[in-house]
Amino acid sequence: MTHLELGENGRQLLDQLFDKWSLLVLDALCDHPRRFNELRQHLPAVTPKSLTACLRRLERNGVIERVILSTEPVAVEYRISPLGRTLQDPLQTLLRWVGNHLDTVDASRSRYDQRHTHS
Protein backbone atom coordinates (compact mmCIF):
# COMPACT_ATOMS: atom_id res chain seq x y z
CA MET A 1 0.00 0.00 0.00
CA THR A 2 1.40 3.40 -0.91
CA HIS A 3 1.37 6.34 1.47
CA LEU A 4 -1.12 9.00 0.49
CA GLU A 5 -0.31 12.57 1.51
CA LEU A 6 -3.62 14.23 2.24
CA GLY A 7 -2.35 17.60 3.38
CA GLU A 8 -4.04 19.77 5.97
CA ASN A 9 -7.41 19.84 4.17
CA GLY A 10 -7.49 16.06 3.93
CA ARG A 11 -6.59 15.61 7.60
CA GLN A 12 -9.27 18.14 8.55
CA LEU A 13 -11.87 16.25 6.50
CA LEU A 14 -10.91 12.95 8.13
CA ASP A 15 -11.15 14.56 11.57
CA GLN A 16 -14.65 15.77 10.73
CA LEU A 17 -15.82 12.47 9.21
CA PHE A 18 -14.41 10.41 12.09
CA ASP A 19 -15.44 12.63 14.97
CA LYS A 20 -17.59 11.35 17.81
CA TRP A 21 -20.97 11.37 15.98
CA SER A 22 -20.45 11.81 12.23
CA LEU A 23 -20.19 8.16 11.24
CA LEU A 24 -23.30 7.25 13.21
CA VAL A 25 -25.25 10.19 11.74
CA LEU A 26 -24.17 9.23 8.22
CA ASP A 27 -25.13 5.61 8.87
CA ALA A 28 -28.58 6.71 10.08
CA LEU A 29 -29.09 8.93 7.02
CA CYS A 30 -28.03 6.16 4.62
CA ASP A 31 -31.19 4.30 5.69
CA HIS A 32 -33.53 7.18 4.88
CA PRO A 33 -33.89 10.95 5.34
CA ARG A 34 -34.60 12.02 8.90
CA ARG A 35 -35.66 15.10 10.77
CA PHE A 36 -33.57 16.41 13.65
CA ASN A 37 -35.69 14.78 16.37
CA GLU A 38 -35.67 11.46 14.51
CA LEU A 39 -31.87 11.59 14.55
CA ARG A 40 -31.92 12.38 18.28
CA GLN A 41 -34.17 9.37 18.90
CA HIS A 42 -31.92 7.18 16.76
CA LEU A 43 -28.82 8.43 18.67
CA PRO A 44 -30.12 9.13 22.18
CA ALA A 45 -26.67 9.80 23.66
CA VAL A 46 -26.01 12.83 21.41
CA THR A 47 -26.87 16.24 22.82
CA PRO A 48 -28.84 18.67 20.65
CA LYS A 49 -25.83 21.01 20.55
CA SER A 50 -23.47 18.24 19.41
CA LEU A 51 -25.94 16.97 16.82
CA THR A 52 -26.45 20.47 15.42
CA ALA A 53 -22.68 21.01 15.14
CA CYS A 54 -22.23 17.59 13.51
CA LEU A 55 -25.00 18.19 10.96
CA ARG A 56 -23.53 21.58 10.05
CA ARG A 57 -20.04 20.07 9.51
CA LEU A 58 -21.43 17.27 7.37
CA GLU A 59 -23.52 19.70 5.33
CA ARG A 60 -20.53 22.03 4.89
CA ASN A 61 -18.46 19.11 3.61
CA GLY A 62 -21.19 18.19 1.13
CA VAL A 63 -21.95 14.72 2.44
CA ILE A 64 -25.47 15.52 3.67
CA GLU A 65 -28.15 17.91 2.48
CA ARG A 66 -30.50 20.00 4.58
CA VAL A 67 -33.90 20.14 2.89
CA ILE A 68 -36.67 22.50 3.93
CA LEU A 69 -40.03 20.75 3.60
CA SER A 70 -43.05 22.80 2.64
CA THR A 71 -45.23 21.39 5.38
CA GLU A 72 -47.32 23.26 7.90
CA PRO A 73 -45.39 24.18 10.00
CA VAL A 74 -42.25 24.20 7.88
CA ALA A 75 -39.91 21.33 8.72
CA VAL A 76 -36.29 20.48 7.99
CA GLU A 77 -35.07 17.08 6.88
CA TYR A 78 -31.52 15.82 6.54
CA ARG A 79 -30.56 13.35 3.85
CA ILE A 80 -27.43 11.80 2.48
CA SER A 81 -26.07 13.61 -0.57
CA PRO A 82 -24.78 11.88 -3.71
CA LEU A 83 -21.24 12.49 -2.42
CA GLY A 84 -22.18 11.10 0.99
CA ARG A 85 -23.70 8.03 -0.65
CA THR A 86 -20.20 7.16 -1.94
CA LEU A 87 -19.20 6.71 1.71
CA GLN A 88 -21.89 4.10 2.37
CA ASP A 89 -19.88 0.98 1.48
CA PRO A 90 -16.68 1.99 3.34
CA LEU A 91 -18.80 3.15 6.28
CA GLN A 92 -20.68 -0.16 6.46
CA THR A 93 -17.37 -2.03 6.24
CA LEU A 94 -15.90 -0.01 9.11
CA LEU A 95 -19.00 -0.36 11.32
CA ARG A 96 -19.13 -4.12 10.61
CA TRP A 97 -15.43 -4.38 11.57
CA VAL A 98 -16.14 -2.61 14.87
CA GLY A 99 -19.06 -4.94 15.57
CA ASN A 100 -17.01 -8.02 14.73
CA HIS A 101 -13.92 -7.02 16.74
CA LEU A 102 -15.21 -5.00 19.68
CA ASP A 103 -14.83 -7.89 22.14
CA THR A 104 -11.21 -8.38 21.10
CA VAL A 105 -10.50 -4.64 21.37
CA ASP A 106 -12.16 -4.51 24.81
CA ALA A 107 -10.00 -7.42 26.01
CA SER A 108 -6.89 -5.69 24.68
CA ARG A 109 -7.84 -2.46 26.45
CA SER A 110 -8.36 -4.37 29.69
CA ARG A 111 -4.95 -6.05 29.46
CA TYR A 112 -3.30 -2.72 28.66
CA ASP A 113 -5.05 -0.91 31.51
CA GLN A 114 -4.11 -3.64 33.99
CA ARG A 115 -0.44 -3.44 32.95
CA HIS A 116 -0.32 0.33 33.12
CA THR A 117 -2.32 0.98 36.28
CA HIS A 118 -0.16 -1.38 38.36
CA SER A 119 3.21 -0.06 37.22
Coordinates of N, CA and C in Angstrom, one line a residue:
M1 N 0.8 -1.2 0.0 CA 0.0 0.0 0.0 C 0.9 1.2 0.0
T2 N 0.6 2.2 -0.8 CA 1.4 3.4 -0.9 C 0.9 4.4 0.1
H3 N 1.8 5.3 0.5 CA 1.4 6.3 1.5 C 0.7 7.5 0.7
L4 N -0.4 7.9 1.1 CA -1.1 9.0 0.5 C -1.0 10.3 1.3
E5 N -0.4 11.3 0.8 CA -0.3 12.6 1.5 C -1.6 13.4 1.3
L6 N -2.3 13.5 2.3 CA -3.6 14.2 2.2 C -3.5 15.7 2.4
G7 N -2.5 16.2 3.1 CA -2.3 17.6 3.4 C -3.3 18.0 4.5
E8 N -3.2 19.3 4.9 CA -4.0 19.8 6.0 C -5.5 19.6 5.7
N9 N -6.0 20.0 4.5 CA -7.4 19.8 4.2 C -7.9 18.4 4.3
G10 N -7.1 17.5 3.8 CA -7.5 16.1 3.9 C -7.6 15.6 5.4
R11 N -6.6 16.0 6.2 CA -6.6 15.6 7.6 C -7.8 16.2 8.3
Q12 N -8.1 17.5 8.0 CA -9.3 18.1 8.6 C -10.6 17.4 8.2
L13 N -10.7 17.0 6.9 CA -11.9 16.3 6.5 C -12.0 14.9 7.3
L14 N -10.9 14.2 7.4 CA -10.9 12.9 8.1 C -11.3 13.2 9.6
D15 N -10.8 14.2 10.2 CA -11.1 14.6 11.6 C -12.6 14.8 11.7
Q16 N -13.2 15.4 10.7 CA -14.6 15.8 10.7 C -15.5 14.6 10.4
L17 N -15.0 13.7 9.5 CA -15.8 12.5 9.2 C -15.7 11.4 10.3
F18 N -14.6 11.4 11.1 CA -14.4 10.4 12.1 C -14.5 11.0 13.5
D19 N -15.2 12.1 13.6 CA -15.4 12.6 15.0 C -16.4 11.8 15.7
K20 N -16.8 12.2 16.9 CA -17.6 11.3 17.8 C -18.9 10.9 17.2
W21 N -19.6 11.7 16.4 CA -21.0 11.4 16.0 C -21.1 11.2 14.5
S22 N -20.2 11.7 13.7 CA -20.5 11.8 12.2 C -20.7 10.5 11.6
L23 N -20.0 9.4 11.9 CA -20.2 8.2 11.2 C -21.6 7.6 11.6
L24 N -22.0 7.8 12.8 CA -23.3 7.3 13.2 C -24.4 8.0 12.6
V25 N -24.2 9.4 12.4 CA -25.2 10.2 11.7 C -25.3 9.8 10.3
L26 N -24.2 9.6 9.6 CA -24.2 9.2 8.2 C -24.8 7.9 8.1
D27 N -24.5 6.9 8.9 CA -25.1 5.6 8.9 C -26.6 5.7 9.0
A28 N -27.1 6.5 9.9 CA -28.6 6.7 10.1 C -29.2 7.3 8.8
L29 N -28.5 8.3 8.2 CA -29.1 8.9 7.0 C -29.0 8.1 5.8
C30 N -28.1 7.1 5.8 CA -28.0 6.2 4.6 C -29.3 5.3 4.5
D31 N -29.9 5.1 5.7 CA -31.2 4.3 5.7 C -32.3 5.1 5.0
H32 N -32.5 6.3 5.5 CA -33.5 7.2 4.9 C -33.4 8.6 5.5
P33 N -33.9 9.6 4.8 CA -33.9 11.0 5.3 C -34.5 11.0 6.7
R34 N -34.1 11.9 7.6 CA -34.6 12.0 8.9 C -34.6 13.5 9.3
R35 N -35.6 13.8 10.1 CA -35.7 15.1 10.8 C -34.7 15.1 12.0
F36 N -34.5 16.3 12.5 CA -33.6 16.4 13.7 C -34.0 15.5 14.8
N37 N -35.2 15.6 15.2 CA -35.7 14.8 16.4 C -35.6 13.3 16.1
E38 N -35.8 12.9 14.8 CA -35.7 11.5 14.5 C -34.2 11.0 14.7
L39 N -33.3 11.9 14.3 CA -31.9 11.6 14.5 C -31.6 11.5 16.0
R40 N -32.1 12.4 16.8 CA -31.9 12.4 18.3 C -32.5 11.1 18.9
Q41 N -33.6 10.6 18.4 CA -34.2 9.4 18.9 C -33.3 8.2 18.5
H42 N -32.8 8.3 17.3 CA -31.9 7.2 16.8 C -30.6 7.1 17.5
L43 N -30.1 8.3 17.9 CA -28.8 8.4 18.7 C -29.1 9.1 20.0
P44 N -29.7 8.5 21.0 CA -30.1 9.1 22.2 C -29.0 9.7 23.0
A45 N -27.8 9.3 22.9 CA -26.7 9.8 23.7 C -26.2 11.2 23.2
V46 N -26.5 11.6 22.0 CA -26.0 12.8 21.4 C -26.8 14.0 22.0
T47 N -26.2 15.1 22.3 CA -26.9 16.2 22.8 C -27.4 17.0 21.6
P48 N -28.4 17.8 21.8 CA -28.8 18.7 20.7 C -27.7 19.6 20.1
K49 N -26.9 20.1 21.0 CA -25.8 21.0 20.5 C -24.8 20.2 19.7
S50 N -24.4 19.1 20.2 CA -23.5 18.2 19.4 C -24.0 17.8 18.1
L51 N -25.3 17.4 18.1 CA -25.9 17.0 16.8 C -26.0 18.1 15.8
T52 N -26.4 19.3 16.3 CA -26.5 20.5 15.4 C -25.1 20.8 14.8
A53 N -24.0 20.7 15.6 CA -22.7 21.0 15.1 C -22.3 19.9 14.1
C54 N -22.6 18.7 14.4 CA -22.2 17.6 13.5 C -22.9 17.8 12.2
L55 N -24.2 18.0 12.2 CA -25.0 18.2 11.0 C -24.5 19.4 10.1
R56 N -24.1 20.4 10.8 CA -23.5 21.6 10.0 C -22.2 21.2 9.4
R57 N -21.3 20.5 10.1 CA -20.0 20.1 9.5 C -20.3 19.2 8.3
L58 N -21.2 18.2 8.5 CA -21.4 17.3 7.4 C -22.0 18.0 6.2
E59 N -22.9 18.9 6.4 CA -23.5 19.7 5.3 C -22.4 20.6 4.7
R60 N -21.6 21.2 5.4 CA -20.5 22.0 4.9 C -19.6 21.2 4.0
N61 N -19.3 20.0 4.4 CA -18.5 19.1 3.6 C -19.2 18.5 2.4
G62 N -20.5 18.7 2.3 CA -21.2 18.2 1.1 C -21.7 16.8 1.2
V63 N -21.6 16.1 2.4 CA -22.0 14.7 2.4 C -23.4 14.5 2.9
I64 N -24.0 15.6 3.4 CA -25.5 15.5 3.7 C -26.1 16.8 3.1
E65 N -27.4 16.7 3.0 CA -28.2 17.9 2.5 C -29.2 18.2 3.5
R66 N -29.4 19.5 3.7 CA -30.5 20.0 4.6 C -31.6 20.5 3.7
V67 N -32.8 19.9 3.8 CA -33.9 20.1 2.9 C -35.0 20.7 3.7
I68 N -35.5 21.9 3.3 CA -36.7 22.5 3.9 C -37.9 22.0 3.3
L69 N -38.8 21.4 4.1 CA -40.0 20.7 3.6 C -41.2 21.8 3.7
S70 N -41.9 21.8 2.7 CA -43.0 22.8 2.6 C -44.3 22.2 3.3
T71 N -44.1 21.9 4.6 CA -45.2 21.4 5.4 C -45.7 22.5 6.3
E72 N -46.8 22.3 7.0 CA -47.3 23.3 7.9 C -47.3 22.7 9.3
P73 N -46.4 23.1 10.2 CA -45.4 24.2 10.0 C -44.2 23.6 9.2
V74 N -43.4 24.6 8.7 CA -42.2 24.2 7.9 C -41.3 23.3 8.7
A75 N -40.8 22.3 8.1 CA -39.9 21.3 8.7 C -38.6 21.2 7.9
V76 N -37.6 20.7 8.6 CA -36.3 20.5 8.0 C -36.0 19.0 8.1
E77 N -35.5 18.5 7.0 CA -35.1 17.1 6.9 C -33.6 17.0 6.4
Y78 N -32.9 16.0 6.9 CA -31.5 15.8 6.5 C -31.5 14.5 5.8
R79 N -30.7 14.6 4.7 CA -30.6 13.4 3.9 C -29.1 13.2 3.3
I80 N -28.8 12.0 3.0 CA -27.4 11.8 2.5 C -27.4 12.4 1.1
S81 N -26.2 13.0 0.8 CA -26.1 13.6 -0.6 C -25.5 12.6 -1.5
P82 N -25.5 12.8 -2.8 CA -24.8 11.9 -3.7 C -23.3 11.6 -3.3
L83 N -22.6 12.7 -2.9 CA -21.2 12.5 -2.4 C -21.2 11.6 -1.2
G84 N -22.1 11.9 -0.2 CA -22.2 11.1 1.0 C -22.5 9.7 0.7
R85 N -23.3 9.4 -0.3 CA -23.7 8.0 -0.7 C -22.5 7.2 -1.0
T86 N -21.4 7.9 -1.6 CA -20.2 7.2 -1.9 C -19.5 6.7 -0.7
L87 N -19.8 7.2 0.5 CA -19.2 6.7 1.7 C -19.9 5.5 2.3
Q88 N -21.1 5.1 1.8 CA -21.9 4.1 2.4 C -21.2 2.8 2.5
D89 N -20.6 2.3 1.4 CA -19.9 1.0 1.5 C -18.7 1.0 2.5
P90 N -17.8 2.0 2.4 CA -16.7 2.0 3.3 C -17.2 2.2 4.8
L91 N -18.2 2.9 5.0 CA -18.8 3.1 6.3 C -19.4 1.8 6.8
Q92 N -20.1 1.1 6.0 CA -20.7 -0.2 6.5 C -19.6 -1.2 6.8
T93 N -18.5 -1.2 6.0 CA -17.4 -2.0 6.2 C -16.7 -1.7 7.6
L94 N -16.5 -0.4 7.9 CA -15.9 0.0 9.1 C -16.8 -0.3 10.3
L95 N -18.1 -0.1 10.2 CA -19.0 -0.4 11.3 C -19.1 -1.9 11.5
R96 N -19.1 -2.7 10.5 CA -19.1 -4.1 10.6 C -17.9 -4.6 11.3
W97 N -16.7 -4.0 10.9 CA -15.4 -4.4 11.6 C -15.5 -4.1 13.1
V98 N -16.0 -2.9 13.4 CA -16.1 -2.6 14.9 C -17.0 -3.6 15.6
G99 N -18.2 -3.9 15.0 CA -19.1 -4.9 15.6 C -18.4 -6.3 15.7
N100 N -17.6 -6.7 14.7 CA -17.0 -8.0 14.7 C -15.8 -8.1 15.7
H101 N -15.2 -7.0 16.0 CA -13.9 -7.0 16.7 C -14.0 -6.3 18.1
L102 N -15.1 -5.8 18.5 CA -15.2 -5.0 19.7 C -14.8 -5.8 20.9
D103 N -15.2 -7.1 21.0 CA -14.8 -7.9 22.1 C -13.3 -8.0 22.2
T104 N -12.7 -8.2 21.1 CA -11.2 -8.4 21.1 C -10.5 -7.1 21.5
V105 N -11.1 -6.0 21.0 CA -10.5 -4.6 21.4 C -10.7 -4.4 22.9
D106 N -11.9 -4.7 23.4 CA -12.2 -4.5 24.8 C -11.2 -5.3 25.7
A107 N -10.9 -6.6 25.3 CA -10.0 -7.4 26.0 C -8.6 -6.8 26.0
S108 N -8.2 -6.3 24.8 CA -6.9 -5.7 24.7 C -6.8 -4.5 25.6
R109 N -7.8 -3.6 25.6 CA -7.8 -2.5 26.5 C -7.7 -2.9 27.9
S110 N -8.4 -3.9 28.3 CA -8.4 -4.4 29.7 C -7.0 -4.8 30.1
R111 N -6.3 -5.6 29.2 CA -5.0 -6.0 29.5 C -4.0 -4.9 29.6
Y112 N -4.1 -3.9 28.6 CA -3.3 -2.7 28.7 C -3.5 -1.9 29.9
D113 N -4.8 -1.7 30.3 CA -5.1 -0.9 31.5 C -4.5 -1.6 32.8
Q114 N -4.6 -2.9 32.8 CA -4.1 -3.6 34.0 C -2.6 -3.5 34.1
R115 N -1.9 -3.6 32.9 CA -0.4 -3.4 32.9 C 0.0 -2.1 33.3
H116 N -0.8 -1.0 32.9 CA -0.3 0.3 33.1 C -0.9 1.0 34.4
T117 N -1.8 0.4 35.0 CA -2.3 1.0 36.3 C -1.6 0.4 37.5
H118 N -0.9 -0.7 37.3 CA -0.2 -1.4 38.4 C 1.3 -1.1 38.3
S119 N 1.8 -0.3 37.3 CA 3.2 -0.1 37.2 C 3.7 1.1 38.0

